[in-house]
């Protein structure tokens, strides 16, 4: 049985610092990774494991750039990012980083579309008046 515990202050602090470091790397635009478009790619969130052994970094690309392609390139070159994180933060162990697509925006839009569906709205209004 797993419990969803809230992240500790240390986890939140380290995750935010990692997000800032990666954001700065993307802004500097000197990554020299063929095909990577840092100007069109943003780090939306960093979730760090309780034991600080790994960090999931959520990425979203701005169209016309494909998010999945950018995530694949980032994962292929994650050593460069991990090295820079290790140089910038004093940690006993630098977490392994895993880049993932941030699908929260698409999920939110799908839920919004569903709630704005005329059939659903009519159903909600029917129960609202009771």
mmCIF file of N, CA and C in Angstrom:
data_model
loop_
_atom_site.group_PDB
_atom_site.id
_atom_site.type_symbol
_atom_site.label_atom_id
_atom_site.label_comp_id
_atom_site.label_asym_id
_atom_site.label_seq_id
_atom_site.Cartn_x
_atom_site.Cartn_y
_atom_site.Cartn_z
ATOM 1 N N UNK A 1 0.844 -1.174 0.000
ATOM 2 C CA UNK A 1 0.000 0.000 0.000
ATOM 3 C C UNK A 1 0.893 1.242 0.000
ATOM 4 N N UNK A 2 0.785 2.043 -1.031
ATOM 5 C CA UNK A 2 1.591 3.246 -1.110
ATOM 6 C C UNK A 2 0.779 4.443 -0.647
ATOM 7 N N UNK A 3 1.481 5.353 -0.020
ATOM 8 C CA UNK A 3 0.843 6.569 0.444
ATOM 9 C C UNK A 3 1.410 7.737 -0.345
ATOM 10 N N UNK A 4 0.538 8.647 -0.735
ATOM 11 C CA UNK A 4 0.987 9.853 -1.403
ATOM 12 C C UNK A 4 1.308 10.898 -0.352
ATOM 13 N N UNK A 5 2.566 11.004 -0.011
ATOM 14 C CA UNK A 5 2.999 11.988 0.964
ATOM 15 C C UNK A 5 3.322 13.285 0.232
ATOM 16 N N UNK A 6 3.101 14.353 0.914
ATOM 17 C CA UNK A 6 3.475 15.657 0.370
ATOM 18 C C UNK A 6 4.999 15.745 0.344
ATOM 19 N N UNK A 7 5.544 16.426 -0.655
ATOM 20 C CA UNK A 7 6.998 16.569 -0.697
ATOM 21 C C UNK A 7 7.487 17.424 0.470
ATOM 22 N N UNK A 8 8.680 17.115 0.923
ATOM 23 C CA UNK A 8 9.273 17.876 2.020
ATOM 24 C C UNK A 8 9.766 19.227 1.515
ATOM 25 N N UNK A 9 10.078 20.115 2.442
ATOM 26 C CA UNK A 9 10.610 21.416 2.060
ATOM 27 C C UNK A 9 11.916 21.258 1.281
ATOM 28 N N UNK A 10 12.722 20.317 1.686
ATOM 29 C CA UNK A 10 13.999 20.100 0.994
ATOM 30 C C UNK A 10 13.757 19.634 -0.446
ATOM 31 N N UNK A 11 12.818 18.702 -0.624
ATOM 32 C CA UNK A 11 12.495 18.240 -1.974
ATOM 33 C C UNK A 11 12.021 19.406 -2.833
ATOM 34 N N UNK A 12 11.146 20.209 -2.295
ATOM 35 C CA UNK A 12 10.619 21.349 -3.044
ATOM 36 C C UNK A 12 11.731 22.341 -3.388
ATOM 37 N N UNK A 13 12.606 22.590 -2.444
ATOM 38 C CA UNK A 13 13.694 23.535 -2.657
ATOM 39 C C UNK A 13 14.663 23.035 -3.731
ATOM 40 N N UNK A 14 15.037 21.752 -3.646
ATOM 41 C CA UNK A 14 15.959 21.178 -4.633
ATOM 42 C C UNK A 14 15.287 21.127 -6.011
ATOM 43 N N UNK A 15 14.013 20.745 -6.067
ATOM 44 C CA UNK A 15 13.295 20.681 -7.344
ATOM 45 C C UNK A 15 13.229 22.057 -7.996
ATOM 46 N N UNK A 16 12.949 23.075 -7.196
ATOM 47 C CA UNK A 16 12.870 24.433 -7.743
ATOM 48 C C UNK A 16 14.232 24.911 -8.221
ATOM 49 N N UNK A 17 15.267 24.569 -7.487
ATOM 50 C CA UNK A 17 16.625 24.952 -7.904
ATOM 51 C C UNK A 17 16.997 24.258 -9.221
ATOM 52 N N UNK A 18 16.644 22.994 -9.368
ATOM 53 C CA UNK A 18 16.903 22.272 -10.619
ATOM 54 C C UNK A 18 16.148 22.935 -11.770
ATOM 55 N N UNK A 19 14.908 23.313 -11.515
ATOM 56 C CA UNK A 19 14.103 23.965 -12.560
ATOM 57 C C UNK A 19 14.757 25.274 -12.993
ATOM 58 N N UNK A 20 15.263 26.042 -12.039
ATOM 59 C CA UNK A 20 15.929 27.303 -12.366
ATOM 60 C C UNK A 20 17.216 27.077 -13.162
ATOM 61 N N UNK A 21 17.992 26.088 -12.779
ATOM 62 C CA UNK A 21 19.242 25.790 -13.484
ATOM 63 C C UNK A 21 18.949 25.388 -14.927
ATOM 64 N N UNK A 22 17.985 24.495 -15.105
ATOM 65 C CA UNK A 22 17.643 24.061 -16.462
ATOM 66 C C UNK A 22 17.061 25.212 -17.280
ATOM 67 N N UNK A 23 16.236 26.033 -16.659
ATOM 68 C CA UNK A 23 15.686 27.194 -17.356
ATOM 69 C C UNK A 23 16.778 28.142 -17.821
ATOM 70 N N UNK A 24 17.766 28.335 -16.959
ATOM 71 C CA UNK A 24 18.894 29.200 -17.328
ATOM 72 C C UNK A 24 19.677 28.579 -18.485
ATOM 73 N N UNK A 25 19.864 27.268 -18.449
ATOM 74 C CA UNK A 25 20.567 26.596 -19.542
ATOM 75 C C UNK A 25 19.812 26.775 -20.859
ATOM 76 N N UNK A 26 18.492 26.690 -20.814
ATOM 77 C CA UNK A 26 17.687 26.850 -22.025
ATOM 78 C C UNK A 26 17.748 28.291 -22.532
ATOM 79 N N UNK A 27 17.807 29.251 -21.628
ATOM 80 C CA UNK A 27 17.865 30.653 -22.038
ATOM 81 C C UNK A 27 19.218 31.013 -22.639
ATOM 82 N N UNK A 28 20.281 30.399 -22.130
ATOM 83 C CA UNK A 28 21.618 30.689 -22.649
ATOM 84 C C UNK A 28 21.765 30.234 -24.085
ATOM 85 N N UNK A 29 21.006 29.217 -24.464
ATOM 86 C CA UNK A 29 20.969 28.725 -25.843
ATOM 87 C C UNK A 29 22.339 28.284 -26.357
ATOM 88 N N UNK A 30 23.192 27.747 -25.485
ATOM 89 C CA UNK A 30 24.493 27.239 -25.927
ATOM 90 C C UNK A 30 24.615 25.750 -25.630
ATOM 91 N N UNK A 31 23.515 25.050 -25.791
ATOM 92 C CA UNK A 31 23.492 23.626 -25.451
ATOM 93 C C UNK A 31 24.152 22.772 -26.530
ATOM 94 N N UNK A 32 24.136 23.230 -27.770
ATOM 95 C CA UNK A 32 24.759 22.517 -28.888
ATOM 96 C C UNK A 32 24.294 21.072 -29.008
ATOM 97 N N UNK A 33 22.982 20.885 -28.950
ATOM 98 C CA UNK A 33 22.385 19.578 -29.166
ATOM 99 C C UNK A 33 21.594 19.679 -30.453
ATOM 100 N N UNK A 34 22.029 18.927 -31.448
ATOM 101 C CA UNK A 34 21.390 19.020 -32.761
ATOM 102 C C UNK A 34 19.915 18.643 -32.679
ATOM 103 N N UNK A 35 19.067 19.536 -33.177
ATOM 104 C CA UNK A 35 17.628 19.297 -33.195
ATOM 105 C C UNK A 35 16.895 19.864 -31.995
ATOM 106 N N UNK A 36 17.622 20.180 -30.917
ATOM 107 C CA UNK A 36 16.974 20.732 -29.731
ATOM 108 C C UNK A 36 16.680 22.206 -29.961
ATOM 109 N N UNK A 37 15.485 22.599 -29.627
ATOM 110 C CA UNK A 37 15.072 23.986 -29.787
ATOM 111 C C UNK A 37 14.717 24.549 -28.400
ATOM 112 N N UNK A 38 15.739 24.976 -27.638
ATOM 113 C CA UNK A 38 15.483 25.436 -26.275
ATOM 114 C C UNK A 38 14.588 26.670 -26.197
ATOM 115 N N UNK A 39 14.578 27.498 -27.238
ATOM 116 C CA UNK A 39 13.733 28.688 -27.221
ATOM 117 C C UNK A 39 12.248 28.316 -27.273
ATOM 118 N N UNK A 40 11.931 27.134 -27.788
ATOM 119 C CA UNK A 40 10.552 26.676 -27.909
ATOM 120 C C UNK A 40 10.199 25.615 -26.863
ATOM 121 N N UNK A 41 11.101 25.356 -25.940
ATOM 122 C CA UNK A 41 10.899 24.294 -24.963
ATOM 123 C C UNK A 41 10.944 24.888 -23.560
ATOM 124 N N UNK A 42 10.006 24.474 -22.724
ATOM 125 C CA UNK A 42 9.993 24.999 -21.361
ATOM 126 C C UNK A 42 9.878 23.869 -20.342
ATOM 127 N N UNK A 43 10.505 24.094 -19.216
ATOM 128 C CA UNK A 43 10.419 23.176 -18.079
ATOM 129 C C UNK A 43 9.206 23.636 -17.271
ATOM 130 N N UNK A 44 8.191 22.804 -17.184
ATOM 131 C CA UNK A 44 6.979 23.205 -16.485
ATOM 132 C C UNK A 44 6.979 22.792 -15.022
ATOM 133 N N UNK A 45 7.669 21.708 -14.701
ATOM 134 C CA UNK A 45 7.673 21.246 -13.319
ATOM 135 C C UNK A 45 8.807 20.251 -13.104
ATOM 136 N N UNK A 46 9.255 20.149 -11.882
ATOM 137 C CA UNK A 46 10.256 19.152 -11.490
ATOM 138 C C UNK A 46 9.712 18.442 -10.261
ATOM 139 N N UNK A 47 9.623 17.132 -10.345
ATOM 140 C CA UNK A 47 9.175 16.300 -9.220
ATOM 141 C C UNK A 47 10.355 15.439 -8.804
ATOM 142 N N UNK A 48 10.739 15.556 -7.557
ATOM 143 C CA UNK A 48 11.922 14.842 -7.085
ATOM 144 C C UNK A 48 11.512 13.733 -6.120
ATOM 145 N N UNK A 49 12.194 12.607 -6.198
ATOM 146 C CA UNK A 49 11.886 11.457 -5.343
ATOM 147 C C UNK A 49 12.212 11.786 -3.889
ATOM 148 N N UNK A 50 11.506 11.146 -2.960
ATOM 149 C CA UNK A 50 11.779 11.394 -1.539
ATOM 150 C C UNK A 50 13.236 11.148 -1.133
ATOM 151 N N UNK A 51 13.880 10.164 -1.756
ATOM 152 C CA UNK A 51 15.277 9.882 -1.413
ATOM 153 C C UNK A 51 16.257 10.681 -2.264
ATOM 154 N N UNK A 52 15.748 11.583 -3.089
ATOM 155 C CA UNK A 52 16.542 12.477 -3.944
ATOM 156 C C UNK A 52 17.384 11.723 -4.970
ATOM 157 N N UNK A 53 17.009 10.491 -5.289
ATOM 158 C CA UNK A 53 17.808 9.704 -6.221
ATOM 159 C C UNK A 53 17.486 10.012 -7.685
ATOM 160 N N UNK A 54 16.297 10.498 -7.943
ATOM 161 C CA UNK A 54 15.948 10.861 -9.315
ATOM 162 C C UNK A 54 14.946 12.000 -9.320
ATOM 163 N N UNK A 55 14.897 12.695 -10.450
ATOM 164 C CA UNK A 55 13.970 13.806 -10.621
ATOM 165 C C UNK A 55 13.276 13.652 -11.964
ATOM 166 N N UNK A 56 11.964 13.731 -11.946
ATOM 167 C CA UNK A 56 11.176 13.748 -13.188
ATOM 168 C C UNK A 56 11.004 15.205 -13.582
ATOM 169 N N UNK A 57 11.434 15.528 -14.777
ATOM 170 C CA UNK A 57 11.361 16.889 -15.261
ATOM 171 C C UNK A 57 10.316 16.932 -16.369
ATOM 172 N N UNK A 58 9.259 17.696 -16.119
ATOM 173 C CA UNK A 58 8.158 17.786 -17.075
ATOM 174 C C UNK A 58 8.450 18.903 -18.063
ATOM 175 N N UNK A 59 8.314 18.565 -19.350
ATOM 176 C CA UNK A 59 8.690 19.465 -20.435
ATOM 177 C C UNK A 59 7.503 19.674 -21.358
ATOM 178 N N UNK A 60 7.386 20.893 -21.862
ATOM 179 C CA UNK A 60 6.357 21.202 -22.846
ATOM 180 C C UNK A 60 6.999 22.079 -23.909
ATOM 181 N N UNK A 61 6.740 21.748 -25.159
ATOM 182 C CA UNK A 61 7.259 22.540 -26.272
ATOM 183 C C UNK A 61 6.135 23.406 -26.843
ATOM 184 N N UNK A 62 6.536 24.550 -27.348
ATOM 185 C CA UNK A 62 5.591 25.463 -27.970
ATOM 186 C C UNK A 62 5.479 25.092 -29.442
ATOM 187 N N UNK A 63 4.247 24.915 -29.963
ATOM 188 C CA UNK A 63 4.098 24.581 -31.383
ATOM 189 C C UNK A 63 4.793 25.619 -32.240
ATOM 190 N N UNK A 64 5.388 25.222 -33.312
ATOM 191 C CA UNK A 64 5.279 23.997 -34.098
ATOM 192 C C UNK A 64 6.254 22.902 -33.684
ATOM 193 N N UNK A 65 6.977 23.099 -32.593
ATOM 194 C CA UNK A 65 7.953 22.114 -32.147
ATOM 195 C C UNK A 65 7.219 20.967 -31.441
ATOM 196 N N UNK A 66 7.635 19.727 -31.752
ATOM 197 C CA UNK A 66 7.016 18.542 -31.175
ATOM 198 C C UNK A 66 7.624 18.241 -29.805
ATOM 199 N N UNK A 67 6.772 18.179 -28.792
ATOM 200 C CA UNK A 67 7.233 17.941 -27.416
ATOM 201 C C UNK A 67 7.935 16.597 -27.290
ATOM 202 N N UNK A 68 7.370 15.553 -27.883
ATOM 203 C CA UNK A 68 7.963 14.215 -27.747
ATOM 204 C C UNK A 68 9.362 14.147 -28.349
ATOM 205 N N UNK A 69 9.579 14.839 -29.472
ATOM 206 C CA UNK A 69 10.922 14.874 -30.071
ATOM 207 C C UNK A 69 11.912 15.564 -29.137
ATOM 208 N N UNK A 70 11.469 16.673 -28.540
ATOM 209 C CA UNK A 70 12.349 17.413 -27.636
ATOM 210 C C UNK A 70 12.675 16.587 -26.392
ATOM 211 N N UNK A 71 11.680 15.881 -25.876
ATOM 212 C CA UNK A 71 11.894 15.027 -24.704
ATOM 213 C C UNK A 71 12.906 13.931 -25.028
ATOM 214 N N UNK A 72 12.770 13.327 -26.204
ATOM 215 C CA UNK A 72 13.709 12.277 -26.608
ATOM 216 C C UNK A 72 15.133 12.832 -26.688
ATOM 217 N N UNK A 73 15.297 14.005 -27.282
ATOM 218 C CA UNK A 73 16.626 14.623 -27.372
ATOM 219 C C UNK A 73 17.174 14.960 -25.990
ATOM 220 N N UNK A 74 16.326 15.457 -25.122
ATOM 221 C CA UNK A 74 16.770 15.797 -23.769
ATOM 222 C C UNK A 74 17.217 14.553 -23.012
ATOM 223 N N UNK A 75 16.461 13.464 -23.144
ATOM 224 C CA UNK A 75 16.833 12.223 -22.459
ATOM 225 C C UNK A 75 18.122 11.630 -23.015
ATOM 226 N N UNK A 76 18.336 11.766 -24.329
ATOM 227 C CA UNK A 76 19.581 11.269 -24.931
ATOM 228 C C UNK A 76 20.800 12.024 -24.400
ATOM 229 N N UNK A 77 20.588 13.282 -24.039
ATOM 230 C CA UNK A 77 21.694 14.139 -23.606
ATOM 231 C C UNK A 77 21.587 14.540 -22.140
ATOM 232 N N UNK A 78 20.911 13.720 -21.340
ATOM 233 C CA UNK A 78 20.667 14.111 -19.951
ATOM 234 C C UNK A 78 21.945 14.210 -19.132
ATOM 235 N N UNK A 79 23.006 13.574 -19.577
ATOM 236 C CA UNK A 79 24.283 13.666 -18.863
ATOM 237 C C UNK A 79 24.793 15.096 -18.784
ATOM 238 N N UNK A 80 24.627 15.871 -19.873
ATOM 239 C CA UNK A 80 25.051 17.278 -19.881
ATOM 240 C C UNK A 80 24.289 18.076 -18.829
ATOM 241 N N UNK A 81 22.996 17.805 -18.731
ATOM 242 C CA UNK A 81 22.167 18.537 -17.788
ATOM 243 C C UNK A 81 22.488 18.129 -16.348
ATOM 244 N N UNK A 82 22.676 16.847 -16.149
ATOM 245 C CA UNK A 82 22.993 16.346 -14.805
ATOM 246 C C UNK A 82 24.346 16.895 -14.340
ATOM 247 N N UNK A 83 25.294 16.962 -15.252
ATOM 248 C CA UNK A 83 26.614 17.507 -14.928
ATOM 249 C C UNK A 83 26.490 18.962 -14.468
ATOM 250 N N UNK A 84 25.718 19.734 -15.218
ATOM 251 C CA UNK A 84 25.543 21.157 -14.892
ATOM 252 C C UNK A 84 24.808 21.328 -13.558
ATOM 253 N N UNK A 85 23.822 20.469 -13.311
ATOM 254 C CA UNK A 85 23.109 20.518 -12.028
ATOM 255 C C UNK A 85 24.079 20.217 -10.895
ATOM 256 N N UNK A 86 24.927 19.199 -11.092
ATOM 257 C CA UNK A 86 25.905 18.827 -10.080
ATOM 258 C C UNK A 86 26.893 19.937 -9.784
ATOM 259 N N UNK A 87 27.246 20.719 -10.801
ATOM 260 C CA UNK A 87 28.168 21.843 -10.624
ATOM 261 C C UNK A 87 27.497 23.018 -9.917
ATOM 262 N N UNK A 88 26.185 23.123 -10.067
ATOM 263 C CA UNK A 88 25.466 24.286 -9.549
ATOM 264 C C UNK A 88 24.881 24.103 -8.159
ATOM 265 N N UNK A 89 24.596 22.878 -7.772
ATOM 266 C CA UNK A 89 23.983 22.615 -6.473
ATOM 267 C C UNK A 89 24.910 21.715 -5.664
ATOM 268 N N UNK A 90 25.044 22.047 -4.397
ATOM 269 C CA UNK A 90 25.844 21.183 -3.527
ATOM 270 C C UNK A 90 24.943 20.099 -2.956
ATOM 271 N N UNK A 91 25.033 18.934 -3.538
ATOM 272 C CA UNK A 91 24.297 17.765 -3.067
ATOM 273 C C UNK A 91 25.274 16.608 -2.930
ATOM 274 N N UNK A 92 25.001 15.748 -1.978
ATOM 275 C CA UNK A 92 25.851 14.567 -1.824
ATOM 276 C C UNK A 92 25.737 13.690 -3.063
ATOM 277 N N UNK A 93 24.509 13.491 -3.513
ATOM 278 C CA UNK A 93 24.255 12.697 -4.722
ATOM 279 C C UNK A 93 23.391 13.532 -5.652
ATOM 280 N N UNK A 94 23.847 13.717 -6.874
ATOM 281 C CA UNK A 94 23.051 14.445 -7.865
ATOM 282 C C UNK A 94 21.990 13.484 -8.395
ATOM 283 N N UNK A 95 20.731 13.889 -8.365
ATOM 284 C CA UNK A 95 19.679 12.977 -8.807
ATOM 285 C C UNK A 95 19.787 12.649 -10.296
ATOM 286 N N UNK A 96 19.436 11.416 -10.629
ATOM 287 C CA UNK A 96 19.308 11.030 -12.028
ATOM 288 C C UNK A 96 18.101 11.779 -12.562
ATOM 289 N N UNK A 97 18.197 12.305 -13.762
ATOM 290 C CA UNK A 97 17.077 13.077 -14.284
ATOM 291 C C UNK A 97 16.398 12.332 -15.422
ATOM 292 N N UNK A 98 15.092 12.452 -15.431
ATOM 293 C CA UNK A 98 14.265 11.805 -16.445
ATOM 294 C C UNK A 98 13.328 12.867 -16.992
ATOM 295 N N UNK A 99 13.462 13.161 -18.274
ATOM 296 C CA UNK A 99 12.585 14.139 -18.908
ATOM 297 C C UNK A 99 11.324 13.433 -19.381
ATOM 298 N N UNK A 100 10.169 14.085 -19.157
ATOM 299 C CA UNK A 100 8.882 13.533 -19.582
ATOM 300 C C UNK A 100 8.023 14.650 -20.161
ATOM 301 N N UNK A 101 7.147 14.279 -21.073
ATOM 302 C CA UNK A 101 6.202 15.251 -21.632
ATOM 303 C C UNK A 101 5.190 15.641 -20.568
ATOM 304 N N UNK A 102 4.891 16.909 -20.500
ATOM 305 C CA UNK A 102 3.871 17.390 -19.574
ATOM 306 C C UNK A 102 2.542 17.392 -20.324
ATOM 307 N N UNK A 103 1.687 16.454 -19.974
ATOM 308 C CA UNK A 103 0.400 16.309 -20.669
ATOM 309 C C UNK A 103 -0.742 16.951 -19.889
ATOM 310 N N UNK A 104 -0.425 17.641 -18.815
ATOM 311 C CA UNK A 104 -1.475 18.246 -17.992
ATOM 312 C C UNK A 104 -2.302 19.257 -18.771
ATOM 313 N N UNK A 105 -1.676 19.985 -19.698
ATOM 314 C CA UNK A 105 -2.403 20.984 -20.468
ATOM 315 C C UNK A 105 -3.448 20.326 -21.368
ATOM 316 N N UNK A 106 -3.052 19.239 -22.024
ATOM 317 C CA UNK A 106 -3.985 18.521 -22.888
ATOM 318 C C UNK A 106 -5.119 17.896 -22.076
ATOM 319 N N UNK A 107 -4.780 17.342 -20.909
ATOM 320 C CA UNK A 107 -5.806 16.746 -20.054
ATOM 321 C C UNK A 107 -6.789 17.802 -19.565
ATOM 322 N N UNK A 108 -6.283 18.970 -19.221
ATOM 323 C CA UNK A 108 -7.146 20.056 -18.767
ATOM 324 C C UNK A 108 -8.055 20.533 -19.882
ATOM 325 N N UNK A 109 -7.510 20.646 -21.083
ATOM 326 C CA UNK A 109 -8.323 21.075 -22.223
ATOM 327 C C UNK A 109 -9.402 20.045 -22.529
ATOM 328 N N UNK A 110 -9.066 18.771 -22.476
ATOM 329 C CA UNK A 110 -10.055 17.720 -22.731
ATOM 330 C C UNK A 110 -11.169 17.764 -21.684
ATOM 331 N N UNK A 111 -10.816 17.994 -20.427
ATOM 332 C CA UNK A 111 -11.820 18.081 -19.368
ATOM 333 C C UNK A 111 -12.690 19.314 -19.569
ATOM 334 N N UNK A 112 -12.062 20.425 -19.946
ATOM 335 C CA UNK A 112 -12.808 21.654 -20.200
ATOM 336 C C UNK A 112 -13.787 21.471 -21.362
ATOM 337 N N UNK A 113 -13.315 20.821 -22.425
ATOM 338 C CA UNK A 113 -14.189 20.545 -23.580
ATOM 339 C C UNK A 113 -15.360 19.661 -23.167
ATOM 340 N N UNK A 114 -15.089 18.684 -22.338
ATOM 341 C CA UNK A 114 -16.147 17.792 -21.875
ATOM 342 C C UNK A 114 -17.183 18.555 -21.046
ATOM 343 N N UNK A 115 -16.714 19.399 -20.148
ATOM 344 C CA UNK A 115 -17.637 20.149 -19.299
ATOM 345 C C UNK A 115 -18.434 21.197 -20.071
ATOM 346 N N UNK A 116 -17.878 21.658 -21.189
ATOM 347 C CA UNK A 116 -18.592 22.642 -22.014
ATOM 348 C C UNK A 116 -19.473 22.001 -23.073
ATOM 349 N N UNK A 117 -19.504 20.689 -23.112
ATOM 350 C CA UNK A 117 -20.364 19.970 -24.045
ATOM 351 C C UNK A 117 -21.824 20.313 -23.724
ATOM 352 N N UNK A 118 -22.637 20.652 -24.730
ATOM 353 C CA UNK A 118 -24.037 21.037 -24.475
ATOM 354 C C UNK A 118 -24.833 19.975 -23.715
ATOM 355 N N UNK A 119 -24.603 18.701 -23.985
ATOM 356 C CA UNK A 119 -25.328 17.640 -23.277
ATOM 357 C C UNK A 119 -24.969 17.627 -21.795
ATOM 358 N N UNK A 120 -23.695 17.790 -21.506
ATOM 359 C CA UNK A 120 -23.248 17.784 -20.118
ATOM 360 C C UNK A 120 -23.774 19.023 -19.403
ATOM 361 N N UNK A 121 -23.710 20.173 -20.070
ATOM 362 C CA UNK A 121 -24.218 21.408 -19.466
ATOM 363 C C UNK A 121 -25.705 21.289 -19.142
ATOM 364 N N UNK A 122 -26.472 20.696 -20.066
ATOM 365 C CA UNK A 122 -27.905 20.527 -19.840
ATOM 366 C C UNK A 122 -28.143 19.615 -18.635
ATOM 367 N N UNK A 123 -27.337 18.574 -18.521
ATOM 368 C CA UNK A 123 -27.471 17.642 -17.407
ATOM 369 C C UNK A 123 -27.146 18.342 -16.080
ATOM 370 N N UNK A 124 -26.121 19.137 -16.085
ATOM 371 C CA UNK A 124 -25.720 19.872 -14.880
ATOM 372 C C UNK A 124 -26.840 20.839 -14.478
ATOM 373 N N UNK A 125 -27.365 21.562 -15.451
ATOM 374 C CA UNK A 125 -28.442 22.518 -15.170
ATOM 375 C C UNK A 125 -29.671 21.808 -14.619
ATOM 376 N N UNK A 126 -29.963 20.615 -15.119
ATOM 377 C CA UNK A 126 -31.121 19.850 -14.658
ATOM 378 C C UNK A 126 -30.977 19.538 -13.173
ATOM 379 N N UNK A 127 -29.771 19.108 -12.756
ATOM 380 C CA UNK A 127 -29.551 18.746 -11.356
ATOM 381 C C UNK A 127 -29.347 19.970 -10.480
ATOM 382 N N UNK A 128 -28.935 21.078 -11.059
ATOM 383 C CA UNK A 128 -28.717 22.305 -10.305
ATOM 384 C C UNK A 128 -30.045 22.861 -9.794
ATOM 385 N N UNK A 129 -31.093 22.728 -10.603
ATOM 386 C CA UNK A 129 -32.396 23.297 -10.237
ATOM 387 C C UNK A 129 -33.103 22.468 -9.170
ATOM 388 N N UNK A 130 -32.663 21.220 -8.935
ATOM 389 C CA UNK A 130 -33.311 20.373 -7.905
ATOM 390 C C UNK A 130 -32.882 20.725 -6.550
#
